[in-house]
């Protein structure tokens, strides 16, 4: 009798397992996979304009021959959550952001610190967004960027994400900004950070330069050389490349190693900062049939000094802008000071921007050419 009861229970359990199913299952064809998200401020309004770039899966997979491979939908609302609710009434599929590739901000949004904080709060509270999402800003509108159709790509969101992933050896690491990193820096540095700039026209999208944010408000633009200079101090030069002018020739130089040291001294309540950078690398291209010059030690020394001087000039130029125009330490030197001299850090941390803006900063760069590429 006991065995029969056990058999009955086993049969019932097996039947229940067969009868179970996914009650909330959503077919892939019933989902709208968002690859690009843009947020602007509506013109002459206090509302957000949210744009979503969504691939047209039937066209991409060949199930349909008509229509564009992707489309952009936009709605306006006073909140991002409200915009998503409105969007759900205009898209006949369930919106899914799990495959989101990029977030684009329009410059008008970043010029309003209150709106910036509202948007950041949305992302901070919503765990569905990957913290590894690339974040960029457009001088025009995010909607315009998302409507560009890059050559060789179906959706601009995936195109920008591809630049982040596949071209790291040519793009300075610091020039990248991800959602989690942006939220962290905004919190730790009172809304002071930089966001890479995206530009585009016709069928081309490019990354280069950055927008400077201070206290959650846009303050100005940095060009590519300025962004690169910040990266040299913050992250080092390793695995980056630069072209420099030497004796009338553009010389491409790839950095293979670097070491950065920063020294601080406070005299009569005035801060003195010294930034020493030692770096080495290789000349990857030169003048055809002039290879003999590369065995001339005096010539090589002149080349090293020329590149070192160019790097010093670039770094000093962006430091002047930080001190005089932005009045913000984008080099994060206060973090270095915190590690090197805790007492001095505690003495200056409450008024760091004032100390930094009034400081004397000396930059010294030493370059060594170790190799000259290969000739087959």
mmCIF file of N, CA and C in Angstrom, residues 262-315:
data_model
loop_
_atom_site.group_PDB
_atom_site.id
_atom_site.type_symbol
_atom_site.label_atom_id
_atom_site.label_comp_id
_atom_site.label_asym_id
_atom_site.label_seq_id
_atom_site.Cartn_x
_atom_site.Cartn_y
_atom_site.Cartn_z
ATOM 1 N N UNK A 262 53.529 62.373 -9.746
ATOM 2 C CA UNK A 262 53.029 63.714 -9.437
ATOM 3 C C UNK A 262 53.506 64.092 -8.038
ATOM 4 N N UNK A 263 54.007 65.322 -7.915
ATOM 5 C CA UNK A 263 54.514 65.801 -6.629
ATOM 6 C C UNK A 263 53.753 67.067 -6.229
ATOM 7 N N UNK A 264 53.495 67.193 -4.923
ATOM 8 C CA UNK A 264 52.730 68.334 -4.407
ATOM 9 C C UNK A 264 53.535 69.042 -3.306
ATOM 10 N N UNK A 265 53.354 70.358 -3.267
ATOM 11 C CA UNK A 265 53.987 71.140 -2.208
ATOM 12 C C UNK A 265 53.124 72.370 -1.943
ATOM 13 N N UNK A 266 52.859 72.653 -0.687
ATOM 14 C CA UNK A 266 52.057 73.819 -0.295
ATOM 15 C C UNK A 266 52.944 74.796 0.465
ATOM 16 N N UNK A 267 53.128 75.995 -0.118
ATOM 17 C CA UNK A 267 53.941 77.034 0.507
ATOM 18 C C UNK A 267 53.116 78.308 0.610
ATOM 19 N N UNK A 268 53.015 78.833 1.841
ATOM 20 C CA UNK A 268 52.244 80.056 2.070
ATOM 21 C C UNK A 268 50.836 79.939 1.484
ATOM 22 N N UNK A 269 50.237 78.770 1.686
ATOM 23 C CA UNK A 269 48.875 78.477 1.221
ATOM 24 C C UNK A 269 48.750 78.504 -0.305
ATOM 25 N N UNK A 270 49.860 78.339 -0.999
ATOM 26 C CA UNK A 270 49.860 78.282 -2.460
ATOM 27 C C UNK A 270 50.367 76.908 -2.892
ATOM 28 N N UNK A 271 49.626 76.268 -3.795
ATOM 29 C CA UNK A 271 49.917 74.888 -4.175
ATOM 30 C C UNK A 271 50.840 74.836 -5.394
ATOM 31 N N UNK A 272 51.879 74.010 -5.282
ATOM 32 C CA UNK A 272 52.793 73.754 -6.399
ATOM 33 C C UNK A 272 52.674 72.277 -6.774
ATOM 34 N N UNK A 273 52.480 72.014 -8.063
ATOM 35 C CA UNK A 273 52.301 70.646 -8.550
ATOM 36 C C UNK A 273 53.297 70.387 -9.674
ATOM 37 N N UNK A 274 53.986 69.259 -9.602
ATOM 38 C CA UNK A 274 54.909 68.850 -10.662
ATOM 39 C C UNK A 274 54.441 67.510 -11.222
ATOM 40 N N UNK A 275 54.274 67.446 -12.545
ATOM 41 C CA UNK A 275 53.848 66.217 -13.222
ATOM 42 C C UNK A 275 55.008 65.729 -14.078
ATOM 43 N N UNK A 276 55.557 64.575 -13.733
ATOM 44 C CA UNK A 276 56.653 63.971 -14.497
ATOM 45 C C UNK A 276 56.124 62.752 -15.247
ATOM 46 N N UNK A 277 56.375 62.708 -16.545
ATOM 47 C CA UNK A 277 55.942 61.581 -17.372
ATOM 48 C C UNK A 277 57.154 61.016 -18.107
ATOM 49 N N UNK A 278 57.404 59.732 -17.905
ATOM 50 C CA UNK A 278 58.422 59.027 -18.688
ATOM 51 C C UNK A 278 57.696 58.032 -19.581
ATOM 52 N N UNK A 279 57.988 58.068 -20.863
ATOM 53 C CA UNK A 279 57.304 57.164 -21.783
ATOM 54 C C UNK A 279 58.271 56.682 -22.854
ATOM 55 N N UNK A 280 57.968 55.535 -23.413
ATOM 56 C CA UNK A 280 58.798 54.970 -24.473
ATOM 57 C C UNK A 280 57.906 54.293 -25.498
ATOM 58 N N UNK A 281 58.463 54.084 -26.681
ATOM 59 C CA UNK A 281 57.665 53.464 -27.729
ATOM 60 C C UNK A 281 58.451 53.296 -29.004
ATOM 61 N N UNK A 282 57.726 53.204 -30.123
ATOM 62 C CA UNK A 282 58.385 52.941 -31.391
ATOM 63 C C UNK A 282 57.858 53.827 -32.502
ATOM 64 N N UNK A 283 58.755 54.184 -33.402
ATOM 65 C CA UNK A 283 58.382 54.894 -34.624
ATOM 66 C C UNK A 283 57.910 53.836 -35.617
ATOM 67 N N UNK A 284 56.648 53.922 -36.031
ATOM 68 C CA UNK A 284 56.083 52.863 -36.872
ATOM 69 C C UNK A 284 56.221 53.136 -38.361
ATOM 70 N N UNK A 285 56.450 54.405 -38.748
ATOM 71 C CA UNK A 285 56.665 54.748 -40.154
ATOM 72 C C UNK A 285 57.714 55.854 -40.218
ATOM 73 N N UNK A 286 58.448 55.852 -41.329
ATOM 74 C CA UNK A 286 59.467 56.887 -41.489
ATOM 75 C C UNK A 286 59.565 57.256 -42.972
ATOM 76 N N UNK A 287 60.687 57.831 -43.388
ATOM 77 C CA UNK A 287 60.872 58.248 -44.765
ATOM 78 C C UNK A 287 61.562 57.127 -45.532
ATOM 79 N N UNK A 288 60.921 56.700 -46.605
ATOM 80 C CA UNK A 288 61.482 55.605 -47.398
ATOM 81 C C UNK A 288 62.897 55.947 -47.873
ATOM 82 N N UNK A 289 63.787 54.995 -47.725
ATOM 83 C CA UNK A 289 65.168 55.096 -48.176
ATOM 84 C C UNK A 289 65.997 56.071 -47.334
ATOM 85 N N UNK A 290 65.470 56.407 -46.143
ATOM 86 C CA UNK A 290 66.233 57.286 -45.239
ATOM 87 C C UNK A 290 66.484 56.587 -43.907
ATOM 88 N N UNK A 291 66.486 55.251 -43.927
ATOM 89 C CA UNK A 291 66.594 54.489 -42.686
ATOM 90 C C UNK A 291 67.919 54.707 -41.958
ATOM 91 N N UNK A 292 68.938 55.153 -42.680
ATOM 92 C CA UNK A 292 70.244 55.358 -42.040
ATOM 93 C C UNK A 292 70.174 56.400 -40.924
ATOM 94 N N UNK A 293 69.225 57.341 -41.055
ATOM 95 C CA UNK A 293 69.084 58.367 -40.013
ATOM 96 C C UNK A 293 68.696 57.752 -38.672
ATOM 97 N N UNK A 294 68.026 56.598 -38.730
ATOM 98 C CA UNK A 294 67.530 55.979 -37.505
ATOM 99 C C UNK A 294 68.639 55.284 -36.713
ATOM 100 N N UNK A 295 69.833 55.272 -37.233
ATOM 101 C CA UNK A 295 70.981 54.749 -36.476
ATOM 102 C C UNK A 295 71.868 55.876 -35.968
ATOM 103 N N UNK A 296 71.463 57.099 -36.239
ATOM 104 C CA UNK A 296 72.211 58.280 -35.800
ATOM 105 C C UNK A 296 71.696 58.689 -34.419
ATOM 106 N N UNK A 297 72.524 58.499 -33.396
ATOM 107 C CA UNK A 297 72.086 58.761 -32.026
ATOM 108 C C UNK A 297 71.678 60.219 -31.825
ATOM 109 N N UNK A 298 72.418 61.147 -32.437
ATOM 110 C CA UNK A 298 72.081 62.563 -32.297
ATOM 111 C C UNK A 298 70.718 62.858 -32.919
ATOM 112 N N UNK A 299 70.453 62.256 -34.066
ATOM 113 C CA UNK A 299 69.157 62.429 -34.738
ATOM 114 C C UNK A 299 68.025 61.874 -33.881
ATOM 115 N N UNK A 300 68.241 60.699 -33.299
ATOM 116 C CA UNK A 300 67.220 60.069 -32.447
ATOM 117 C C UNK A 300 66.955 60.934 -31.220
ATOM 118 N N UNK A 301 67.998 61.488 -30.622
ATOM 119 C CA UNK A 301 67.826 62.354 -29.450
ATOM 120 C C UNK A 301 66.998 63.589 -29.797
ATOM 121 N N UNK A 302 67.273 64.175 -30.955
ATOM 122 C CA UNK A 302 66.479 65.325 -31.408
ATOM 123 C C UNK A 302 65.010 64.935 -31.590
ATOM 124 N N UNK A 303 64.785 63.736 -32.115
ATOM 125 C CA UNK A 303 63.417 63.251 -32.303
ATOM 126 C C UNK A 303 62.718 63.070 -30.960
ATOM 127 N N UNK A 304 63.409 62.467 -30.003
ATOM 128 C CA UNK A 304 62.832 62.256 -28.671
ATOM 129 C C UNK A 304 62.500 63.586 -28.002
ATOM 130 N N UNK A 305 63.423 64.535 -28.076
ATOM 131 C CA UNK A 305 63.194 65.842 -27.452
ATOM 132 C C UNK A 305 62.050 66.597 -28.118
ATOM 133 N N UNK A 306 61.921 66.438 -29.436
ATOM 134 C CA UNK A 306 60.848 67.111 -30.163
ATOM 135 C C UNK A 306 59.486 66.595 -29.724
ATOM 136 N N UNK A 307 59.343 65.275 -29.617
ATOM 137 C CA UNK A 307 58.071 64.700 -29.179
ATOM 138 C C UNK A 307 57.788 65.067 -27.726
ATOM 139 N N UNK A 308 58.804 65.025 -26.869
ATOM 140 C CA UNK A 308 58.618 65.377 -25.458
ATOM 141 C C UNK A 308 58.127 66.819 -25.325
ATOM 142 N N UNK A 309 58.723 67.728 -26.108
ATOM 143 C CA UNK A 309 58.317 69.130 -26.046
ATOM 144 C C UNK A 309 56.887 69.316 -26.533
ATOM 145 N N UNK A 310 56.516 68.595 -27.585
ATOM 146 C CA UNK A 310 55.149 68.685 -28.103
ATOM 147 C C UNK A 310 54.144 68.185 -27.068
ATOM 148 N N UNK A 311 54.475 67.101 -26.381
ATOM 149 C CA UNK A 311 53.591 66.568 -25.347
ATOM 150 C C UNK A 311 53.470 67.547 -24.184
ATOM 151 N N UNK A 312 54.588 68.115 -23.763
ATOM 152 C CA UNK A 312 54.543 69.108 -22.680
ATOM 153 C C UNK A 312 53.649 70.283 -23.048
ATOM 154 N N UNK A 313 53.789 70.774 -24.284
ATOM 155 C CA UNK A 313 52.980 71.920 -24.723
ATOM 156 C C UNK A 313 51.494 71.591 -24.706
ATOM 157 N N UNK A 314 51.138 70.389 -25.173
ATOM 158 C CA UNK A 314 49.733 69.990 -25.210
ATOM 159 C C UNK A 314 49.151 69.887 -23.800
ATOM 160 N N UNK A 315 49.895 69.245 -22.904
ATOM 161 C CA UNK A 315 49.397 69.069 -21.539
ATOM 162 C C UNK A 315 49.271 70.419 -20.840
#
